[in-house]
Every structure is written in C-alpha cells, then in structure tokens.
C-alpha cells in the first residue's frame, strides 16, 4: 500500500425526512444564502422543507446555478454574498450546485481574480465561507469531498480545484428527495459513481486488499441496483443504496493508499466544455476506449476486475480483457447511455478539438503512470469514435 493521509471532516445526516435536521446543523445566528440550480428543488417541495427547517434565521436565496456551473454565474452569487453580508452557505441540489457553492465559498474570501483559484487547482485558496449541503442527485460525491469543477463559459475551460477549506461542514442525504429525478439523471449518477470507483481501483496492484474489495463491492452494488433504480423511482431501499454508494465512491476512502488514474475524467471534461455533453456520458465514451488502449499497464487489475466484478474467468488473457471491456461498455449501454462519440454526432473533428484543449490545459501526462500524452489521448479518442 502507498503512504497516505486521510482526513474527511464532513458530517453526514442520512435518511428519510432528515432535512428538518438543518434546524440544528446551521448555526442559529447565521445569515444564510441558499444556492440552488433551476426549478427542481422548488417544484418538488425540497425548498419548502429547507425553509421550514431554517425557521427565523435570515435567509437569502441565489437561484440559477446551471449544470456544469459557470464562473460567470457563480460570480453573481459572490456579489450577492457581499451585498447581503452572508456568513453561511447552503447548497440545495446536485453536484453542480454543491461544486458551485464550494467555488463561491472560496471566491467570496479571495483577494485577487477568483479565476486564479481554478488556474492554481485550489493551491491559492487560504480560506472559505462555511457551508453545508442538501443533496438531491446521487452521482458526484461532491457532498463529502473537497473537489469542485467550474467552467469559464467564454473560453470553454472546464477546470477542477481541491482545497482542504471546501469540505462541506455537513451534508443531508434524504433518498426520498431523489424520487423526482428524470431517468436520464439517475443513469448519469450510476455511471459517474461507477467511473469514480474505477478511476481509483483499475490501475495496478499495490497490495491494498481492503480498498480493492471495497471498490469491487461498490461496483457490484451499482450493477445490482441499476435496473431497479431506473425502473422504480420511489423504491426507498434502492435509492438509499444508490445515494450512499455514490457518496462512498468519492469521499476519499477507496482512494487512500492506492494509485489513481483520472484520465477518463480529464478527457471527459473537455468533451463537456466543448460540446455540452453531460459529465457522466463523456465518461461512458472515454472509459471503454481508455481501458483498451491502456490494457498493458492495467493488465493485472483488468483481469482482477473482470473476474471479481463480472465473473469473467475463462479464455486467454486477451480474451478475458476483451470480455471485461465489453461488459463495462454493455453496462453503460444498459443504462441508456451511448458509449461512442458517434452516439453524440461527433467525429474526427471533435478528436482534434479535444486534443487541442488538453494541450492548452497542460493535460499532457495523464493516468496512474503519467504516460497518457497527447498522442495517447488521440488514440483513446479515436478508439471511441
Ligand atoms: O437545476 P435543477 O432544476 O435543480 O435540475 C437539475 C439539473 O438539471 C436536476 N436535478 C437535480 N436534482 C433533482 C433534479 N431534477 C429533479 N429532481 C431532483 N431531485 O439534475 C440536473 C443535473 O444536475 P447536476 O447537479 O448538474 O448533476 P450532477 O450531480 O451529475 O453534477 C455534475 C457536475 O459535477 C461535476 C461535473 O463535472 C459536473 O459539473 N463533478 C464534480 C465532482 C466532485 N465535486 O467531486 C466529481 C465529478 O467527477 C464531476 O466532475
Ligand atoms: Zn465524475
């Protein structure tokens, strides 16, 4: 196992009807800004519950954080914080709203141009406003981690930052709040959590036995619950398993002490920034192609993953690896997610555009071996055509 430090200060409050717990989670004298996305939280009654729980506190609201939150929109929230003298933020929504809130929390206290937060990957963040979250979409793990992804719309730059200052103080996870999700978002959430697990697991063995078994358990859980999660929106047991699995997939636990890949995410972010494809869908396109191109470096873990998650244990090594990648692709397709660029009406021109952006963003040594240069990224994207 590799050396590691593990620290996660986020308190989780999980279960049906737990939004009422905001009454004690949020400081009683706080001047609160609630941040939301579009209309979903208002329409499905989540906001009524939030407002009731906050009671007599001074509560302000910022609405309109879009999927793949933009710097431009988030800076309007920063202005509102200054105008209304806000001292506590509450994100109500999915990964985009929570990520956006993390950025706003840091930007509100940043001296200088806040885009530097993104350009520095978070290194320049020295403080942030405290915040909590009410999660409505199981997918990103943002509710229990310190990462966020923000897009500068004007230039199609989608960059990530991390900082010890932007862990949520708490996150409320009420699975009943997911019942109104469109099937497409449920599918996206399953795929995103699946790929988060794979990015931290499917690299090379370092003898991290518990992390491997834990990751395999999360992958198997996602495979097991996916059909029911899509078919039965109000099945509490299934939605609660999905919600907690997605959180565990990216709260630091399975990634401690193991090599990590993240190339699928970095390439995927460029596809979202250029073509506005949902985050999880970009991952479903890139991952099978990446596993194919990187099969030598990932050989041992591919065989382990194939055997333990998909039960593939016969045939030559090459045949088993082929079958494993095919099973992964078929899983995404079973969720209704196309796994080829052609499924999104993209071809060779898109490959070149993504390569240009990867170069511009310094993404020239990706993966657990840092051996995915631009030429390798091109091969991956061409294998995804
Ligand atoms: O805007 P509203 O009206 O709320 O609708 C949202 C949005 O259109 C809707 N939605 C959310 N909860 C709902 C609901 N609709 C009905 N009922 C509900 N209960 O779902 C749509 C998508 O929401 P979004 O927050 O964009 O989705 P997701 O949670 O998948 O977040 C994606 C963002 O997270 C980033 C991605 O890059 C992307 O920007 N990521 C963040 C990570 C992190 N912080 O660790 C890691 C991930 O890899 C990812 O990169
Ligand atoms: Zn993701």
Tab-separated table of N, CA and C and ligand atoms in Angstrom, residues 139-140 192-193 195-196 250 262 265 269 279-280 283, ligand 2:
chain	number	residue	atom	x	y	z
A	139	UNK	N	-24.496	11.068	-7.339
A	139	UNK	CA	-23.650	10.963	-8.532
A	139	UNK	C	-22.200	11.314	-8.230
A	140	UNK	N	-21.961	12.574	-7.891
A	140	UNK	CA	-20.592	13.094	-7.943
A	140	UNK	C	-19.765	12.816	-6.689
A	192	UNK	N	-21.513	7.829	-13.283
A	192	UNK	CA	-20.477	8.682	-12.690
A	192	UNK	C	-19.853	7.985	-11.474
A	193	UNK	N	-20.700	7.460	-10.587
A	193	UNK	CA	-20.175	6.768	-9.394
A	193	UNK	C	-19.356	5.542	-9.792
A	195	UNK	N	-17.601	5.159	-12.551
A	195	UNK	CA	-16.293	5.570	-13.089
A	195	UNK	C	-15.408	6.167	-11.987
A	196	UNK	N	-16.006	6.848	-11.020
A	196	UNK	CA	-15.179	7.311	-9.885
A	196	UNK	C	-14.482	6.122	-9.211
A	250	UNK	N	-16.561	8.506	-3.827
A	250	UNK	CA	-15.610	9.620	-3.974
A	250	UNK	C	-15.530	10.475	-2.711
A	262	UNK	N	-7.749	8.975	-13.255
A	262	UNK	CA	-8.437	10.245	-13.536
A	262	UNK	C	-8.282	10.746	-14.968
A	265	UNK	N	-11.686	11.231	-16.621
A	265	UNK	CA	-12.343	12.480	-16.226
A	265	UNK	C	-11.744	13.692	-16.941
A	269	UNK	N	-13.950	15.979	-19.304
A	269	UNK	CA	-14.258	17.396	-19.026
A	269	UNK	C	-14.144	18.242	-20.297
A	279	UNK	N	-21.747	15.251	-18.000
A	279	UNK	CA	-20.479	14.746	-17.460
A	279	UNK	C	-20.371	13.212	-17.531
A	280	UNK	N	-21.367	12.519	-16.978
A	280	UNK	CA	-21.269	11.057	-16.891
A	280	UNK	C	-21.211	10.416	-18.279
A	283	UNK	N	-17.834	10.216	-19.700
A	283	UNK	CA	-17.029	9.159	-19.068
A	283	UNK	C	-17.324	7.809	-19.721
B	2	LIG	ZN1	-17.316	12.213	-12.297
